[in-house]
Coordinates of C-alpha atoms in Angstrom, one line a residue:
X1 CA 0.0 0.0 0.0
X2 CA 1.3 3.5 -0.9
X3 CA 2.6 5.8 1.9
X4 CA 0.0 8.3 0.7
X5 CA -2.6 6.0 2.4
X6 CA -0.8 6.6 5.7
X7 CA -1.2 10.3 5.4
X8 CA -5.0 9.9 4.7
X9 CA -5.2 7.5 7.7
X10 CA -3.6 10.2 10.0
X11 CA -6.2 12.7 8.9
X12 CA -8.9 10.1 9.5
X13 CA -7.4 9.4 13.0
X14 CA -7.7 13.1 13.9
X15 CA -11.3 13.3 12.5
X16 CA -12.4 10.2 14.4
X17 CA -10.9 11.4 17.6
X18 CA -12.6 14.8 17.5
X19 CA -16.0 13.2 16.5
X20 CA -16.2 10.8 19.5
X21 CA -14.0 12.3 22.3
X22 CA -16.6 14.9 23.1
X23 CA -18.9 12.2 24.4
X24 CA -16.5 11.5 27.3
X25 CA -15.9 15.1 28.0
X26 CA -19.5 16.4 28.2
X27 CA -19.5 16.8 32.0
X28 CA -16.3 18.9 32.0
X29 CA -17.4 21.1 29.1
X30 CA -20.9 21.6 30.6
X31 CA -19.3 22.5 34.0
X32 CA -16.9 25.0 32.5
X33 CA -19.6 26.8 30.5
X34 CA -22.3 26.5 33.1
X35 CA -24.8 24.6 30.9
X36 CA -26.7 21.4 31.4
X37 CA -25.5 18.0 30.1
X38 CA -28.4 17.9 27.6
X39 CA -27.4 21.3 26.3
X40 CA -23.8 20.2 26.1
X41 CA -25.1 17.3 24.0
X42 CA -25.7 19.8 21.2
X43 CA -22.0 19.6 20.6
X44 CA -22.6 16.0 19.5
X45 CA -25.8 16.7 17.6
X46 CA -24.3 19.8 15.9
X47 CA -21.3 17.8 14.7
X48 CA -23.4 15.0 13.3
X49 CA -25.7 17.5 11.4
X50 CA -22.6 19.4 10.2
X51 CA -21.3 16.1 8.6
X52 CA -24.6 15.4 6.9
X53 CA -24.8 19.0 5.5
X54 CA -21.1 19.5 4.9
X55 CA -20.5 16.3 3.0
X56 CA -22.3 17.4 -0.2
X57 CA -21.8 21.2 0.4
X58 CA -18.0 21.0 0.6
X59 CA -17.7 18.4 -2.2
X60 CA -19.8 20.6 -4.5
X61 CA -17.7 23.7 -3.6
X62 CA -14.6 21.6 -4.4
X63 CA -15.7 20.3 -7.8
X64 CA -13.2 22.5 -9.7
X65 CA -10.4 22.1 -7.2
X66 CA -7.8 19.3 -7.7
X67 CA -8.5 16.5 -5.2
X68 CA -5.1 16.8 -3.3
X69 CA -5.6 20.5 -2.8
X70 CA -9.2 20.0 -1.7
X71 CA -8.0 17.4 0.9
X72 CA -5.5 19.9 2.2
X73 CA -8.1 22.7 2.4
X74 CA -10.4 20.3 4.3
X75 CA -7.7 19.5 6.8
X76 CA -7.1 23.3 7.2
X77 CA -10.8 23.7 8.0
X78 CA -10.6 20.8 10.5
X79 CA -7.6 22.4 12.2
X80 CA -9.4 25.8 12.4
X81 CA -12.6 24.3 13.9
X82 CA -10.7 22.4 16.6
X83 CA -8.5 25.4 17.5
X84 CA -11.7 27.5 17.8
X85 CA -13.1 24.8 20.1
X86 CA -9.9 24.8 22.2
X87 CA -10.0 28.5 22.9
X88 CA -13.7 29.1 22.8
X89 CA -14.7 31.8 25.4
X90 CA -18.4 30.8 25.3
X91 CA -20.5 27.6 24.7
X92 CA -21.9 29.2 21.5
X93 CA -18.4 29.7 20.1
X94 CA -17.4 26.1 20.9
X95 CA -20.6 24.9 19.1
X96 CA -19.5 27.0 16.1
X97 CA -16.1 25.4 16.3
X98 CA -17.6 21.9 16.3
X99 CA -19.7 22.7 13.3
X100 CA -16.7 24.2 11.4
X101 CA -14.7 21.0 12.1
X102 CA -17.6 18.8 11.1
X103 CA -17.9 20.4 7.7
X104 CA -14.6 18.8 6.7
X105 CA -15.6 15.3 7.8
X106 CA -17.8 13.9 5.1
X107 CA -15.9 15.5 2.2
X108 CA -12.6 14.3 3.5
X109 CA -13.7 10.7 3.7
X110 CA -15.6 11.0 0.5
X111 CA -12.8 12.5 -1.6
X112 CA -10.2 10.5 0.3
X113 CA -12.0 7.2 -0.6
X114 CA -11.8 8.2 -4.3
X115 CA -8.1 9.1 -4.0
X116 CA -7.3 5.9 -2.1
X117 CA -9.0 3.8 -4.7
X118 CA -7.1 5.4 -7.5
X119 CA -3.7 4.9 -5.8
X120 CA -3.9 1.1 -6.1
X121 CA -4.6 -1.7 -8.6
X122 CA -8.3 -2.4 -9.4
X123 CA -8.4 -5.6 -7.3
X124 CA -7.1 -3.7 -4.1
X125 CA -9.5 -0.7 -4.1
X126 CA -11.6 -1.8 -1.1
X127 CA -8.5 -2.7 0.8
X128 CA -7.1 0.8 0.2
X129 CA -10.3 2.4 1.4
X130 CA -10.2 0.2 4.5
X131 CA -6.6 1.4 5.1
X132 CA -7.7 5.0 5.2
X133 CA -10.7 4.1 7.5
X134 CA -8.3 2.3 9.8
X135 CA -7.3 5.8 11.1
X136 CA -11.0 6.3 12.1
X137 CA -11.3 2.9 13.8
X138 CA -7.9 3.2 15.7
X139 CA -9.1 6.6 16.9
X140 CA -11.7 4.8 18.9
X141 CA -9.1 2.5 20.5
X142 CA -6.4 5.0 21.2
X143 CA -7.4 8.6 20.4
X144 CA -10.8 8.7 22.2
X145 CA -9.7 7.0 25.5
X146 CA -6.4 9.0 25.6
X147 CA -8.1 12.2 24.7
X148 CA -10.8 11.6 27.4
X149 CA -8.1 10.9 30.0
X150 CA -6.1 14.1 29.0
X151 CA -9.3 16.1 29.1
X152 CA -10.3 14.9 32.5
X153 CA -6.8 15.3 33.9
X154 CA -5.5 18.6 32.5
X155 CA -8.5 20.1 30.8
X156 CA -10.6 19.5 27.7
X157 CA -9.1 22.5 25.9
X158 CA -5.8 20.6 25.8
X159 CA -7.5 17.7 24.2
X160 CA -8.8 19.8 21.4
X161 CA -5.4 21.5 21.0
X162 CA -3.8 18.1 20.5
X163 CA -6.5 17.1 18.0
X164 CA -5.7 20.3 16.0
X165 CA -2.0 19.3 16.1
X166 CA -3.1 15.9 14.6
X167 CA -4.7 17.8 11.9
X168 CA -1.5 19.6 11.2
X169 CA 0.3 16.3 10.9
X170 CA -2.3 15.0 8.5
X171 CA -2.1 18.2 6.4
X172 CA 1.7 17.9 6.2
X173 CA 1.4 14.2 5.3
X174 CA -1.0 14.9 2.5
X175 CA 1.1 17.7 1.1
X176 CA 4.2 15.5 1.1
X177 CA 2.9 12.0 0.3
X178 CA -0.3 12.2 -1.7
X179 CA 0.4 12.6 -5.4
X180 CA -1.5 15.0 -7.6
X181 CA -4.5 13.0 -8.8
X182 CA -6.0 14.5 -12.0
X183 CA -9.7 14.9 -12.2
X184 CA -11.4 12.9 -14.9
X185 CA -11.7 14.9 -18.0
X186 CA -15.2 16.3 -18.8
X187 CA -16.7 15.5 -15.4
X188 CA -18.8 18.4 -14.1
X189 CA -21.3 18.9 -11.3
X190 CA -24.2 17.6 -13.4
X191 CA -22.3 14.3 -13.8
X192 CA -21.8 14.1 -10.1
X193 CA -25.5 14.8 -9.5
X194 CA -26.5 12.3 -12.1
X195 CA -25.2 9.5 -9.9
X196 CA -28.2 10.0 -7.6
X197 CA -30.6 8.9 -10.4
X198 CA -28.9 5.5 -10.1
X199 CA -31.1 3.2 -8.1
X200 CA -28.1 1.1 -7.0
X201 CA -26.4 4.2 -5.6
X202 CA -29.5 5.1 -3.6
X203 CA -29.9 1.5 -2.4
X204 CA -26.2 1.4 -1.2
X205 CA -26.8 4.6 0.7
X206 CA -29.9 3.3 2.3
X207 CA -27.9 0.2 3.4
X208 CA -25.4 2.5 4.9
X209 CA -28.0 4.4 6.9
X210 CA -29.8 1.3 8.2
X211 CA -26.8 -1.1 8.6
X212 CA -24.5 1.3 10.6
X213 CA -27.6 2.7 12.2
X214 CA -28.1 -0.7 13.7
X215 CA -24.7 -0.5 15.4
X216 CA -25.4 2.9 17.0
X217 CA -28.9 2.0 18.2
X218 CA -27.1 -0.3 20.7
X219 CA -23.8 1.6 21.3
X220 CA -25.4 5.0 22.0
X221 CA -27.0 3.5 25.1
X222 CA -24.2 1.0 26.0
X223 CA -23.3 3.0 29.2
X224 CA -26.7 2.7 31.0
X225 CA -27.1 -0.8 29.5
X226 CA -23.9 -2.1 31.0
X227 CA -24.1 -0.3 34.3
X228 CA -27.8 -1.0 35.0
X229 CA -28.3 -4.4 33.3
X230 CA -24.9 -6.1 33.2
X231 CA -23.8 -4.7 36.5
X232 CA -20.5 -3.1 35.4
X233 CA -19.1 -0.2 37.4
X234 CA -19.2 3.2 35.8
X235 CA -15.5 3.2 35.2
X236 CA -15.7 0.0 33.2
X237 CA -17.5 1.7 30.3
X238 CA -14.2 3.1 29.0
X239 CA -12.6 -0.2 28.4
X240 CA -15.8 -1.7 27.0
X241 CA -15.7 1.0 24.4
X242 CA -12.0 0.1 23.7
X243 CA -13.3 -3.4 23.0
X244 CA -15.8 -1.9 20.6
X245 CA -13.0 0.0 18.9
X246 CA -10.8 -3.0 18.6
X247 CA -13.7 -4.8 17.0
X248 CA -14.1 -1.9 14.6
X249 CA -10.4 -2.1 13.6
X250 CA -10.5 -5.8 12.9
X251 CA -13.9 -5.7 11.1
X252 CA -12.8 -2.8 8.9
X253 CA -9.6 -4.7 7.7
X254 CA -11.5 -8.0 7.1
X255 CA -14.3 -6.1 5.3
X256 CA -11.8 -4.4 3.0
X257 CA -10.0 -7.6 2.2
X258 CA -13.0 -9.7 1.4
X259 CA -14.9 -6.9 -0.4
X260 CA -12.2 -7.0 -3.1
X261 CA -12.9 -10.7 -3.6
X262 CA -16.7 -10.9 -3.2
X263 CA -18.4 -7.6 -2.3
X264 CA -22.1 -8.6 -2.1
X265 CA -21.5 -11.9 -0.2
X266 CA -19.4 -9.9 2.3
X267 CA -22.4 -7.6 2.8
X268 CA -24.8 -10.5 3.2
X269 CA -22.7 -12.2 5.8
X270 CA -21.8 -9.0 7.8
X271 CA -25.3 -7.5 7.8
X272 CA -27.0 -10.9 8.6
X273 CA -24.6 -11.7 11.4
X274 CA -24.9 -8.1 12.7
X275 CA -28.7 -8.4 12.9
X276 CA -28.4 -11.8 14.8
X277 CA -25.8 -10.5 17.3
X278 CA -27.8 -7.3 18.0
X279 CA -30.8 -9.4 18.7
X280 CA -28.8 -11.7 21.0
X281 CA -27.4 -8.6 22.9
X282 CA -30.8 -8.4 24.6
X283 CA -29.8 -11.7 26.3
X284 CA -26.0 -11.4 26.6
X285 CA -26.4 -7.9 28.1
X286 CA -27.3 -9.6 31.4
X287 CA -23.9 -11.3 31.7
X288 CA -20.6 -9.4 32.0
X289 CA -18.4 -11.7 29.9
X290 CA -21.0 -12.3 27.2
X291 CA -21.8 -8.6 27.0
X292 CA -18.1 -7.7 26.5
X293 CA -17.7 -10.2 23.7
X294 CA -20.9 -9.1 22.1
X295 CA -19.8 -5.4 22.1
X296 CA -16.6 -6.4 20.3
X297 CA -18.6 -8.4 17.8
X298 CA -20.9 -5.5 17.1
X299 CA -18.0 -3.2 16.4
X300 CA -16.4 -5.8 14.1
X301 CA -19.5 -6.7 12.1
X302 CA -20.7 -3.1 11.9
X303 CA -17.4 -1.8 10.5
X304 CA -17.0 -4.9 8.2
X305 CA -19.8 -3.2 6.1
X306 CA -18.0 0.1 5.7
X307 CA -15.4 -0.7 3.0
X308 CA -17.8 -2.8 0.8
X309 CA -20.6 -0.2 1.1
X310 CA -18.2 2.7 0.2
X311 CA -16.7 0.7 -2.6
X312 CA -20.2 -0.2 -4.0
X313 CA -21.1 3.5 -4.1
X314 CA -17.8 4.2 -6.0
X315 CA -18.4 1.4 -8.4
X316 CA -22.1 2.3 -9.1
X317 CA -21.3 6.0 -9.5
X318 CA -18.4 5.2 -11.9
X319 CA -17.0 8.2 -13.8
X320 CA -18.2 10.8 -11.3
X321 CA -18.1 9.2 -7.8
X322 CA -16.8 12.0 -5.6
X323 CA -20.1 13.6 -4.5
X324 CA -21.8 10.2 -4.1
X325 CA -18.9 9.0 -2.0
X326 CA -19.1 12.0 0.3
X327 CA -22.8 11.9 0.7
X328 CA -22.5 8.2 1.7
X329 CA -20.2 9.3 4.6
X330 CA -23.0 11.7 5.6
X331 CA -25.4 8.7 5.4
X332 CA -23.4 7.0 8.2
X333 CA -24.0 10.0 10.5
X334 CA -27.6 10.1 9.4
X335 CA -27.9 6.5 10.5
X336 CA -26.3 7.3 13.8
X337 CA -28.7 10.1 14.5
X338 CA -31.8 8.1 13.4
X339 CA -30.9 5.0 15.4
X340 CA -30.1 7.0 18.6
X341 CA -33.5 8.8 18.3
X342 CA -35.3 5.5 17.8
X343 CA -33.4 3.9 20.7
X344 CA -34.4 6.7 22.9
X345 CA -38.0 6.3 22.0
X346 CA -38.2 2.7 23.0
X347 CA -36.4 3.4 26.3
X348 CA -38.7 6.3 27.1
X349 CA -41.7 4.0 26.3
X350 CA -40.6 1.8 29.2
X351 CA -39.2 -1.2 27.3
X352 CA -35.9 -1.0 29.2
X353 CA -32.2 -0.3 28.4
X354 CA -31.9 -3.4 26.2
X355 CA -34.8 -2.4 23.9
X356 CA -32.5 -0.4 21.5
X357 CA -30.8 -3.7 20.6
X358 CA -34.1 -4.9 19.0
X359 CA -34.2 -1.6 17.1
X360 CA -30.7 -2.2 15.9
X361 CA -31.4 -5.8 14.8
X362 CA -34.5 -4.6 12.9
X363 CA -32.4 -1.9 11.1
X364 CA -29.6 -4.3 10.2
X365 CA -32.1 -6.9 9.0
X366 CA -33.7 -4.3 6.8
X367 CA -30.3 -3.3 5.3
X368 CA -29.8 -7.0 4.5
X369 CA -33.1 -7.2 2.7
X370 CA -32.0 -4.1 0.7
X371 CA -28.7 -5.8 -0.2
X372 CA -30.6 -8.8 -1.5
X373 CA -33.0 -6.5 -3.5
X374 CA -30.0 -4.6 -4.9
X375 CA -28.4 -7.8 -6.2
X376 CA -31.7 -9.1 -7.6
X377 CA -32.3 -5.8 -9.5
X378 CA -28.7 -6.0 -10.8
X379 CA -29.2 -9.5 -12.1
X380 CA -32.6 -8.6 -13.7
X381 CA -31.0 -5.6 -15.4
X382 CA -28.2 -7.7 -16.7
X383 CA -25.5 -5.2 -15.5
X384 CA -23.5 -6.9 -12.8
X385 CA -21.0 -4.8 -11.0
X386 CA -18.1 -6.8 -12.5
X387 CA -15.5 -4.4 -13.7
X388 CA -12.3 -4.6 -15.6
X389 CA -9.2 -2.4 -15.5
X390 CA -8.7 -0.1 -18.5
X391 CA -5.4 0.7 -19.9
X392 CA -3.5 0.4 -16.6
X393 CA -4.9 3.7 -15.4
X394 CA -6.5 2.3 -12.3
X395 CA -10.0 3.4 -13.5
X396 CA -12.7 0.8 -13.7
X397 CA -15.2 0.4 -16.4
X398 CA -18.6 -1.4 -16.1
X399 CA -19.0 -4.6 -18.0
X400 CA -22.4 -4.6 -19.8
X401 CA -24.0 -7.7 -21.1

C-alpha cells in the first residue's frame, strides 16, 4: 500500500478522535460553560448534522479544485474548527467550532475514498479504502480514550489543541505524500448529481443508513445498559468502548480484504450476522463476559460493512463518484442520529435499556433485505458490478452484457 494512504489515515485518526472524544468530556465542558448536560449534548448533535450538510456542500464547492488540494483545504478547515473549540470563550463559540470542524468530515472521507481507490490496482480498491478508514477505527481504540483521559486530567481544551495538532500532521502528510490525482476529463457537477438517479447508488446509501444505524442503536446506550443491566461499574464503560473500537479495527480490515474478492456476499454475511448479534445482545447484556464479547462483535460486524458499502457506491457512481462517495459518509452519520433517536423512544416508552438492541437488529435486517434486493435488480437488469481495468490507469469500467 502506498505511503499516501498513511497520510490519509492520519487525517482520519484526527477526525475520528474529535468526533467521538466529546462524548467522554461532556460533563467537563458543561461544567466550564455552566450549561446542562443535555445542552452540552448539542456539541454531538451539531457535529453530526454538520457532517450530513457539509459532505455534499464542501464536495460541490470543491468540484473545480484538484483532489489533493481539496483534501489539504479540508484539513485546514478541520484544524481551524478544533482550534476554535480549544480557545472558545463561550459555549456558542465552541458549538460553532464543532460545526466548522464537522464540515470537513464527510468531504474528507468521500474524496479520500476516491483518491485511495485510485492509488492502487483495481483488485485492491476496497483494501485501500479500508486502510484509510483504519485511522478512524484506531481513533476509537487510542485517540478517544487517551483524549478523554487528558481532558479529564489537565483540561478538555488541551485535548482539542492536541486534535488540532493531529490535523497539522495530517495536512503535512497529504502535502508531502499524496500525489496529484488528475480529475477525470469532462466531469462536471451535473455528472456528479446524475449518480443520484442510479437506483443502485441510492440502495447502497440506504444500506449505509440502516446497517450502521443498527450499530449505533445499541452503542449509543451502552453505558446505561452495561451499568444497569450487566452490573458493570461506571469506570468499566471506557474499556468496554475500547473493546468496541478493537472490533471496529478488525472488522474494517476484514471487510476491506473480502470486499475486493466478493463484495455482495461480504455484505450478506456481515449484515446478517450483525442483525443476529444485536438481537442476542438483549440476552447477553445480562452477563458481563458475554456482554463484553458481544460489544466487540458489534464493532467488528458493523465496520465490516463500511469498505464494501463505500466501494459499492464508488463502483455504481463510476465516472463521477466524488459527490456520491461524500454523501455516503453523511449517510453513516444520518444512520447514527436516526438510530439514537429510535433507541431513545423505546427506552422512554418503558421497554428497558436493552430495547434499542431490537431496534438495531431490525435496522440491520432491513439493510440485509435491501442488499438482496439490490443484487436481484442488478441480475434482472443484466448489469453486474463486475469491472475490468482499463489501460492500466486504475480506472474501472462497467461490463455490460
